[in-house]
Coordinates of N, CA and C in Angstrom, one line a residue:
M1 N -13.6 65.1 29.8 CA -13.9 64.5 28.6 C -12.6 64.1 27.9
V2 N -11.6 64.9 27.9 CA -10.3 64.5 27.1 C -9.7 63.3 27.7
L3 N -9.8 63.1 29.1 CA -9.3 62.1 29.7 C -10.2 60.8 29.5
S4 N -11.4 60.8 29.3 CA -12.3 59.7 29.1 C -12.0 59.3 27.6
R5 N -11.8 60.0 26.5 CA -11.5 59.6 25.3 C -10.2 59.0 25.2
W6 N -9.2 59.5 26.0 CA -7.9 58.8 26.2 C -8.0 57.5 26.6
F7 N -8.7 57.3 27.8 CA -8.9 56.1 28.5 C -9.7 55.1 27.6
L8 N -10.7 55.4 26.7 CA -11.3 54.7 25.8 C -10.2 54.3 24.8
F9 N -9.5 55.1 24.1 CA -8.4 54.8 23.2 C -7.5 53.8 23.7
L10 N -7.1 54.0 25.1 CA -6.1 53.0 25.7 C -6.8 51.6 25.7
I11 N -8.0 51.6 26.1 CA -8.7 50.3 26.3 C -8.8 49.8 24.9
L12 N -9.1 50.4 24.0 CA -9.2 49.8 22.5 C -7.8 49.3 22.2
Q13 N -6.9 50.0 22.5 CA -5.5 49.5 22.1 C -5.1 48.3 22.7
L14 N -5.6 48.0 23.9 CA -5.2 46.9 24.9 C -6.1 45.7 24.4
L15 N -7.3 46.1 23.9 CA -8.1 45.1 23.3 C -7.6 44.4 22.0
H16 N -7.0 45.4 21.3 CA -6.4 45.0 20.2 C -5.2 44.1 20.2
E17 N -4.3 44.5 21.3 CA -3.1 43.6 21.6 C -3.4 42.4 22.2
L18 N -4.8 42.2 23.1 CA -5.0 40.9 23.5 C -5.4 40.0 22.3
N19 N -6.1 40.6 21.3 CA -6.5 39.7 20.2 C -5.3 39.1 19.6
G20 N -4.1 39.8 19.6 CA -3.0 39.2 19.0 C -2.5 39.6 17.7
S21 N -3.4 40.3 16.9 CA -3.0 40.7 15.6 C -2.0 41.9 15.7
M22 N -1.2 41.9 14.7 CA -0.1 42.8 14.6 C -0.2 43.7 13.5
V23 N -1.2 43.6 12.8 CA -1.8 44.3 11.5 C -1.8 45.7 12.0
K24 N -1.2 46.6 11.1 CA -1.1 48.0 11.2 C -1.5 48.5 9.9
L25 N -2.4 49.8 9.9 CA -2.8 50.4 8.6 C -1.9 51.8 8.6
K26 N -0.9 51.7 7.7 CA -0.2 52.9 7.5 C -0.3 53.4 6.0
N27 N -0.8 54.9 5.9 CA -1.1 55.4 4.5 C -1.7 54.4 3.5
G28 N -2.6 53.9 4.1 CA -3.6 52.9 3.1 C -3.2 51.6 2.9
G29 N -2.1 51.4 3.5 CA -1.4 50.0 3.4 C -1.5 49.2 4.6
F30 N -2.0 47.9 4.5 CA -2.2 47.1 5.7 C -0.7 46.3 5.9
E31 N -0.1 46.4 7.0 CA 1.2 45.9 7.1 C 1.4 44.8 8.2
D32 N 2.1 43.8 8.1 CA 2.5 43.0 9.0 C 1.4 41.9 9.3
I33 N 0.5 41.6 8.2 CA -0.4 40.6 8.1 C 0.5 39.1 8.4
V34 N 0.1 38.4 9.2 CA 0.7 37.2 9.7 C -0.4 36.0 9.0
I35 N 0.3 35.2 8.3 CA -0.4 34.0 7.7 C 0.6 32.9 8.0
A36 N 0.0 32.1 8.7 CA 0.7 30.7 9.3 C 0.2 29.5 8.8
I37 N 1.1 28.6 8.5 CA 0.8 27.4 7.9 C 0.8 26.4 9.1
N38 N -0.2 25.5 9.3 CA -0.3 24.7 10.4 C 0.9 23.7 10.4
P39 N 1.6 23.5 11.6 CA 2.7 22.8 11.8 C 2.6 21.3 11.2
E40 N 1.4 20.7 11.3 CA 1.1 19.3 11.0 C 0.9 19.2 9.5
L41 N 0.8 20.2 8.7 CA 0.8 20.1 7.3 C 2.1 19.5 6.7
P42 N 2.0 18.5 5.9 CA 3.3 18.1 5.0 C 3.9 19.3 4.2
E43 N 5.1 19.4 4.0 CA 5.8 20.4 3.4 C 5.1 20.3 1.8
D44 N 4.8 21.5 1.3 CA 4.4 21.7 0.1 C 4.7 23.3 -0.3
Q45 N 5.6 23.3 -1.2 CA 5.9 24.8 -1.7 C 4.7 25.5 -2.5
K46 N 3.9 24.6 -3.1 CA 2.9 25.1 -3.7 C 1.9 26.1 -2.8
I47 N 2.0 25.7 -1.5 CA 1.2 26.4 -0.6 C 1.7 28.0 -0.6
V48 N 2.9 27.8 -0.3 CA 3.8 29.2 -0.1 C 3.6 30.0 -1.3
H49 N 3.8 29.5 -2.6 CA 3.8 30.3 -3.9 C 2.4 30.5 -4.0
S50 N 1.3 29.9 -3.7 CA -0.1 30.2 -3.8 C -0.6 31.5 -2.8
I51 N -0.1 31.4 -1.6 CA -0.1 32.5 -0.8 C 0.3 33.8 -1.3
K52 N 1.5 33.9 -1.7 CA 2.0 35.0 -2.2 C 1.4 35.5 -3.4
D53 N 1.0 34.6 -4.4 CA 0.1 34.9 -5.5 C -1.1 35.5 -5.0
M54 N -1.9 35.0 -4.0 CA -3.0 35.4 -3.6 C -3.0 36.8 -3.0
I55 N -2.0 37.0 -2.2 CA -2.1 38.1 -1.6 C -1.8 39.4 -2.6
E56 N -1.0 39.2 -3.6 CA -0.6 40.2 -4.7 C -1.9 40.5 -5.4
E57 N -2.6 39.5 -5.8 CA -4.0 39.6 -6.5 C -4.8 40.4 -5.5
A58 N -4.9 39.9 -4.3 CA -5.8 40.6 -3.3 C -5.6 42.2 -3.3
S59 N -4.3 42.5 -3.1 CA -3.9 43.9 -2.9 C -4.5 44.6 -4.1
T60 N -4.1 44.2 -5.4 CA -4.7 44.9 -6.4 C -6.1 45.0 -6.6
Y61 N -7.0 43.7 -6.2 CA -8.4 44.0 -6.1 C -8.8 44.9 -5.1
L62 N -8.2 44.9 -3.8 CA -8.8 45.8 -2.8 C -8.4 47.4 -3.1
F63 N -7.2 47.5 -3.6 CA -7.0 48.9 -4.1 C -8.0 49.3 -5.0
K64 N -8.4 48.7 -6.1 CA -9.4 49.0 -7.2 C -10.8 49.2 -6.5
A65 N -11.2 48.3 -5.7 CA -12.4 48.2 -4.8 C -12.6 49.3 -4.1
T66 N -11.3 49.8 -3.5 CA -11.8 50.8 -2.4 C -11.3 52.2 -3.1
Q67 N -11.2 52.4 -4.3 CA -10.9 53.7 -5.1 C -9.5 54.1 -4.7
N68 N -8.5 53.2 -4.7 CA -7.2 53.5 -4.3 C -7.0 53.9 -3.0
R69 N -7.8 53.5 -2.0 CA -7.6 53.8 -0.7 C -6.8 52.9 0.2
F70 N -7.0 51.4 -0.3 CA -6.4 50.5 0.7 C -5.8 49.5 -0.3
Y71 N -4.6 48.8 0.3 CA -4.0 47.6 -0.3 C -3.0 46.9 0.6
F72 N -2.8 45.6 0.4 CA -1.8 44.9 1.4 C -0.2 45.1 1.1
K73 N 0.2 45.8 2.0 CA 1.7 46.2 1.8 C 2.5 45.3 2.3
T74 N 2.7 44.6 3.3 CA 3.4 43.4 3.7 C 2.5 42.3 4.4
A75 N 3.2 41.1 4.3 CA 2.5 39.9 4.9 C 3.7 39.2 5.3
K76 N 3.7 38.2 6.3 CA 4.7 37.4 6.7 C 3.9 36.1 6.7
I77 N 4.8 35.0 6.1 CA 4.3 33.7 6.1 C 5.1 32.9 7.3
V78 N 4.3 32.3 8.2 CA 5.0 31.5 9.2 C 5.1 30.0 8.8
I79 N 6.2 29.6 8.4 CA 6.6 28.3 7.9 C 6.9 27.3 9.1
P80 N 6.1 26.0 8.9 CA 6.5 25.2 10.1 C 7.9 24.8 10.1
L81 N 8.4 24.5 11.4 CA 9.9 24.3 11.8 C 10.3 23.0 10.9
K82 N 9.3 22.0 10.8 CA 9.8 20.8 10.2 C 10.0 20.9 8.8
W83 N 9.6 21.8 8.3 CA 9.9 22.2 6.8 C 11.3 22.5 6.4
T84 N 11.7 22.0 5.2 CA 13.2 22.4 4.9 C 13.5 23.8 5.1
A85 N 14.5 24.1 5.7 CA 14.9 25.6 5.8 C 15.6 26.1 4.4
K86 N 15.2 27.3 4.2 CA 15.5 28.0 3.1 C 16.2 29.3 3.4
P87 N 17.1 29.9 2.6 CA 17.7 31.0 2.9 C 16.7 32.3 3.1
E88 N 15.7 32.4 2.2 CA 14.7 33.4 2.3 C 13.8 33.3 3.6
Y89 N 13.9 32.2 4.3 CA 13.2 32.2 5.6 C 13.9 32.9 6.6
K90 N 13.1 33.8 7.5 CA 13.8 34.6 8.4 C 13.2 34.0 9.8
R91 N 14.0 34.3 10.9 CA 13.8 33.9 12.2 C 12.3 34.6 12.5
L92 N 11.5 34.0 13.3 CA 10.3 34.6 13.9 C 10.8 35.5 15.2
T93 N 10.0 36.6 15.1 CA 10.0 37.5 16.3 C 9.0 37.3 17.2
K94 N 7.8 37.9 16.8 CA 6.6 37.8 17.8 C 5.5 36.9 16.9
E95 N 5.9 36.6 15.8 CA 4.6 35.7 14.9 C 4.5 34.3 15.2
S96 N 3.4 34.0 15.4 CA 3.2 32.5 15.8 C 1.8 32.0 15.1
Y97 N 1.6 30.6 15.0 CA 0.4 30.1 14.5 C -0.6 30.4 15.2
E98 N -0.6 30.7 16.4 CA -1.7 30.8 17.5 C -2.1 32.2 17.2
K99 N -1.3 33.2 17.0 CA -1.7 34.4 16.9 C -1.8 35.1 15.5
A100 N -1.9 34.2 14.5 CA -1.8 34.5 13.2 C -3.4 35.0 12.7
D101 N -3.3 36.0 11.7 CA -4.3 36.7 11.2 C -5.1 35.7 10.3
V102 N -4.2 34.8 9.5 CA -4.6 34.0 8.6 C -4.0 32.6 8.9
I103 N -4.8 31.3 8.7 CA -4.1 30.2 8.9 C -4.5 29.4 7.7
V104 N -3.5 28.5 7.5 CA -3.6 27.4 6.5 C -3.7 26.1 7.3
A105 N -4.6 25.2 7.3 CA -4.9 24.2 7.9 C -5.7 23.2 7.0
N106 N -5.9 21.9 7.7 CA -6.7 20.9 7.1 C -8.2 21.4 7.3
P107 N -9.0 20.8 6.4 CA -10.3 21.4 6.7 C -11.0 20.9 7.9
V108 N -12.1 21.6 8.2 CA -12.9 21.4 9.6 C -14.2 20.7 8.8
P109 N -14.9 20.0 9.7 CA -16.1 19.5 9.2 C -17.3 20.4 8.7
K110 N -17.6 21.3 9.6 CA -18.3 22.4 9.2 C -18.3 23.1 7.9
H111 N -17.0 23.3 7.5 CA -16.6 24.1 6.4 C -16.1 23.4 5.3
G112 N -15.7 22.4 5.5 CA -15.0 21.7 4.3 C -13.7 22.4 3.8
N113 N -13.6 22.6 2.6 CA -12.5 23.4 2.0 C -13.0 24.7 1.7
D114 N -14.0 25.0 2.2 CA -14.4 26.5 1.8 C -13.7 27.6 2.8
P115 N -13.3 28.5 2.3 CA -12.6 29.6 3.0 C -13.6 30.2 4.1
Y116 N -13.0 30.6 5.3 CA -14.2 31.3 6.2 C -13.2 32.0 7.2
T117 N -14.0 32.7 7.8 CA -13.5 33.7 8.9 C -14.1 33.3 10.3
L118 N -13.3 32.9 11.3 CA -13.9 32.6 12.6 C -14.3 34.0 13.2
Q119 N -15.4 34.2 13.5 CA -16.0 35.5 14.2 C -16.9 35.0 15.3
Y120 N -16.5 35.5 16.5 CA -17.3 35.2 17.8 C -18.2 36.5 18.0
G121 N -17.8 37.6 17.6 CA -18.4 38.9 18.1 C -19.8 39.1 17.0
G122 N -20.2 40.4 17.3 CA -21.5 41.0 16.3 C -20.8 41.6 15.2
C123 N -21.8 42.1 14.4 CA -21.5 42.7 13.1 C -20.6 44.2 13.6
G124 N -19.4 44.3 13.0 CA -18.6 45.4 13.4 C -17.3 45.1 14.3
E125 N -17.5 43.7 14.7 CA -16.4 43.3 15.6 C -15.5 42.5 14.9
R126 N -14.2 42.6 15.1 CA -13.2 41.9 14.4 C -13.2 40.5 14.7
G127 N -13.0 39.7 13.6 CA -13.0 38.1 13.6 C -11.7 37.8 14.4
R128 N -11.4 36.4 14.5 CA -10.3 36.0 15.2 C -9.2 35.5 14.1
Y129 N -9.8 34.8 12.9 CA -8.6 34.6 12.1 C -9.4 34.0 10.8
I130 N -8.6 34.1 9.5 CA -9.2 33.7 8.3 C -8.5 32.2 8.2
H131 N -9.4 31.2 7.7 CA -9.0 29.9 7.5 C -9.0 29.5 6.0
F132 N -7.8 29.0 5.5 CA -7.8 28.5 4.0 C -7.2 27.0 4.2
T133 N -7.7 26.3 3.4 CA -7.1 25.0 3.4 C -6.2 24.7 2.1
P134 N -5.3 23.7 2.4 CA -4.2 23.5 1.3 C -5.0 23.3 -0.1
Y135 N -6.0 22.5 0.0 CA -6.8 22.3 -1.4 C -7.4 23.5 -1.9
F136 N -7.8 24.5 -1.1 CA -8.2 25.8 -1.5 C -7.0 26.7 -2.3
L137 N -5.8 26.5 -1.6 CA -4.6 27.3 -2.2 C -3.9 26.4 -3.4
T138 N -4.1 25.2 -3.4 CA -3.2 24.4 -4.5 C -4.0 23.9 -5.7
N139 N -5.3 23.7 -5.5 CA -6.1 23.0 -6.5 C -6.5 24.1 -7.5
D140 N -5.9 24.0 -8.8 CA -6.3 24.9 -9.8 C -7.7 24.9 -10.2
N141 N -8.6 24.0 -9.8 CA -10.2 24.1 -9.9 C -10.7 24.8 -9.0
S142 N -10.1 25.4 -7.8 CA -10.9 25.8 -6.7 C -11.5 27.2 -7.2
G143 N -10.8 27.8 -8.1 CA -11.5 29.2 -8.7 C -12.7 29.0 -9.5
E144 N -13.0 27.8 -9.9 CA -14.4 27.6 -10.5 C -15.5 27.7 -9.4
I145 N -15.2 27.3 -8.3 CA -16.0 27.2 -7.0 C -16.1 28.5 -6.3
Y146 N -15.0 29.1 -5.9 CA -14.9 30.2 -5.1 C -14.4 31.5 -5.8
G147 N -14.3 31.5 -7.1 CA -13.7 32.7 -7.7 C -12.2 32.8 -7.4
P148 N -11.5 33.9 -7.9 CA -10.3 34.0 -7.8 C -10.0 34.2 -6.4
R149 N -8.8 33.6 -6.1 CA -8.2 33.6 -4.6 C -8.2 35.0 -4.2
G150 N -7.6 35.9 -4.8 CA -7.4 37.1 -4.3 C -8.6 37.8 -3.8
R151 N -9.7 37.7 -4.6 CA -11.2 38.0 -4.3 C -11.6 37.5 -3.1
A152 N -11.3 36.2 -3.0 CA -11.8 35.3 -1.7 C -11.1 35.9 -0.5
F153 N -9.8 36.4 -0.7 CA -9.1 36.8 0.4 C -9.7 38.2 1.1
V154 N -10.1 39.0 -0.1 CA -10.5 40.3 0.3 C -11.9 40.1 1.0
H155 N -12.8 39.2 0.5 CA -14.0 38.9 1.1 C -13.9 38.5 2.6
E156 N -12.8 37.5 2.8 CA -12.6 37.1 4.2 C -12.1 38.1 4.9
W157 N -11.2 39.0 4.4 CA -10.7 40.3 5.0 C -11.7 41.1 5.6
A158 N -12.7 41.4 4.8 CA -13.9 42.1 5.7 C -14.4 41.5 6.6
H159 N -14.5 40.3 6.7 CA -15.1 39.6 8.0 C -13.9 39.7 9.2
L160 N -12.7 39.6 8.9 CA -11.8 39.5 9.7 C -11.6 41.0 10.4
R161 N -11.3 42.1 9.5 CA -10.9 43.4 10.1 C -12.2 44.1 10.4
W162 N -13.2 44.0 9.7 CA -14.2 44.9 9.9 C -15.5 44.2 10.7
G163 N -15.5 42.8 10.8 CA -16.6 42.3 11.3 C -17.9 42.3 10.3
V164 N -17.8 42.3 9.2 CA -18.7 42.2 8.2 C -19.3 40.8 8.1
F165 N -20.6 40.6 8.2 CA -21.1 39.4 8.0 C -21.4 39.1 6.5
D166 N -21.6 37.9 6.3 CA -21.9 37.5 4.9 C -23.3 38.0 4.5
E167 N -23.4 38.3 3.4 CA -24.7 39.1 2.8 C -25.7 37.7 2.4
Y168 N -25.0 36.6 2.4 CA -25.8 35.4 2.6 C -25.4 34.4 3.6
N169 N -26.3 33.8 4.1 CA -26.1 32.7 5.2 C -27.3 31.9 5.4
N170 N -27.3 30.8 4.9 CA -28.3 29.8 5.0 C -28.4 29.3 6.6
D171 N -27.3 29.3 7.4 CA -27.1 28.9 8.8 C -27.9 29.8 9.8
A172 N -27.7 31.2 9.3 CA -28.2 32.1 10.2 C -28.6 33.3 9.4
P173 N -30.0 33.3 8.7 CA -30.4 34.2 7.9 C -30.9 35.5 8.7
F174 N -30.5 35.8 9.7 CA -30.7 37.0 10.4 C -29.7 37.0 11.7
Y175 N -29.3 38.3 12.1 CA -28.6 38.6 13.3 C -29.1 39.3 14.4
V176 N -28.8 39.6 15.5 CA -29.5 40.5 16.5 C -28.7 41.7 16.6
T177 N -29.5 42.7 16.6 CA -28.7 44.2 16.6 C -28.4 44.3 18.2
G178 N -27.6 45.6 18.2 CA -27.5 46.0 19.8 C -28.7 46.3 20.5
Q179 N -29.9 46.5 20.0 CA -31.0 46.8 20.7 C -32.1 45.4 20.9
N180 N -31.1 44.4 20.6 CA -31.9 42.8 20.7 C -33.1 42.9 19.7
K181 N -32.9 43.4 18.6 CA -33.8 43.2 17.5 C -33.4 42.4 16.5
A182 N -34.1 41.5 15.8 CA -33.5 40.6 14.8 C -33.8 41.3 13.6
E183 N -32.7 41.2 12.6 CA -32.6 41.9 11.4 C -32.2 40.8 10.3
A184 N -32.7 40.9 9.2 CA -32.2 39.9 8.0 C -30.7 40.1 7.8
T185 N -30.1 39.1 7.4 CA -28.6 39.3 7.1 C -28.5 39.9 5.6
R186 N -27.9 41.1 5.7 CA -27.8 41.7 4.5 C -26.8 42.8 4.5
Y187 N -26.5 43.5 3.5 CA -25.8 44.5 3.4 C -26.5 45.9 3.7
P188 N -26.0 46.5 4.9 CA -26.9 47.6 5.3 C -26.6 48.9 4.4
H189 N -27.4 49.6 4.0 CA -27.1 50.8 3.1 C -26.8 52.1 3.9

């Protein structure tokens, strides 16, 4: 029995590594979140500043929403190589755009400038990445549409980290449970 639990733990760790995320949870703080800016985007320091502000705001919001249990401790921003080098930019070790937890890229037709999380799995299964657009991050009016950026980040983080589905979804107003039973998309009690 102990051996089978150990094996299961090892398999879960390997699957976690295959997914590419380096995020760790230590004492309630999420560490090593990788946020990568698409190499094709033109240089715009407003994107970098907005990311920093969004993570700071998100950390405060998550801390309050979880009754002081969780917060965002560290995040790394991957800056495109073609952007102007700055002294505060450090050399990458294992971080890359391809393995990022959050990407900043141009909009895709299905979502436009809406923030979204790419999720292949079912409810409870971790997503692949969160996608934000430069427009979402730099347009001062985006808050009128999506609410505060920090809250939007926490909303998408729930999709990414815990595989939570939207409680609203016009495209798929239901999901299939593990028992092949259709359930309405909602927050289960």
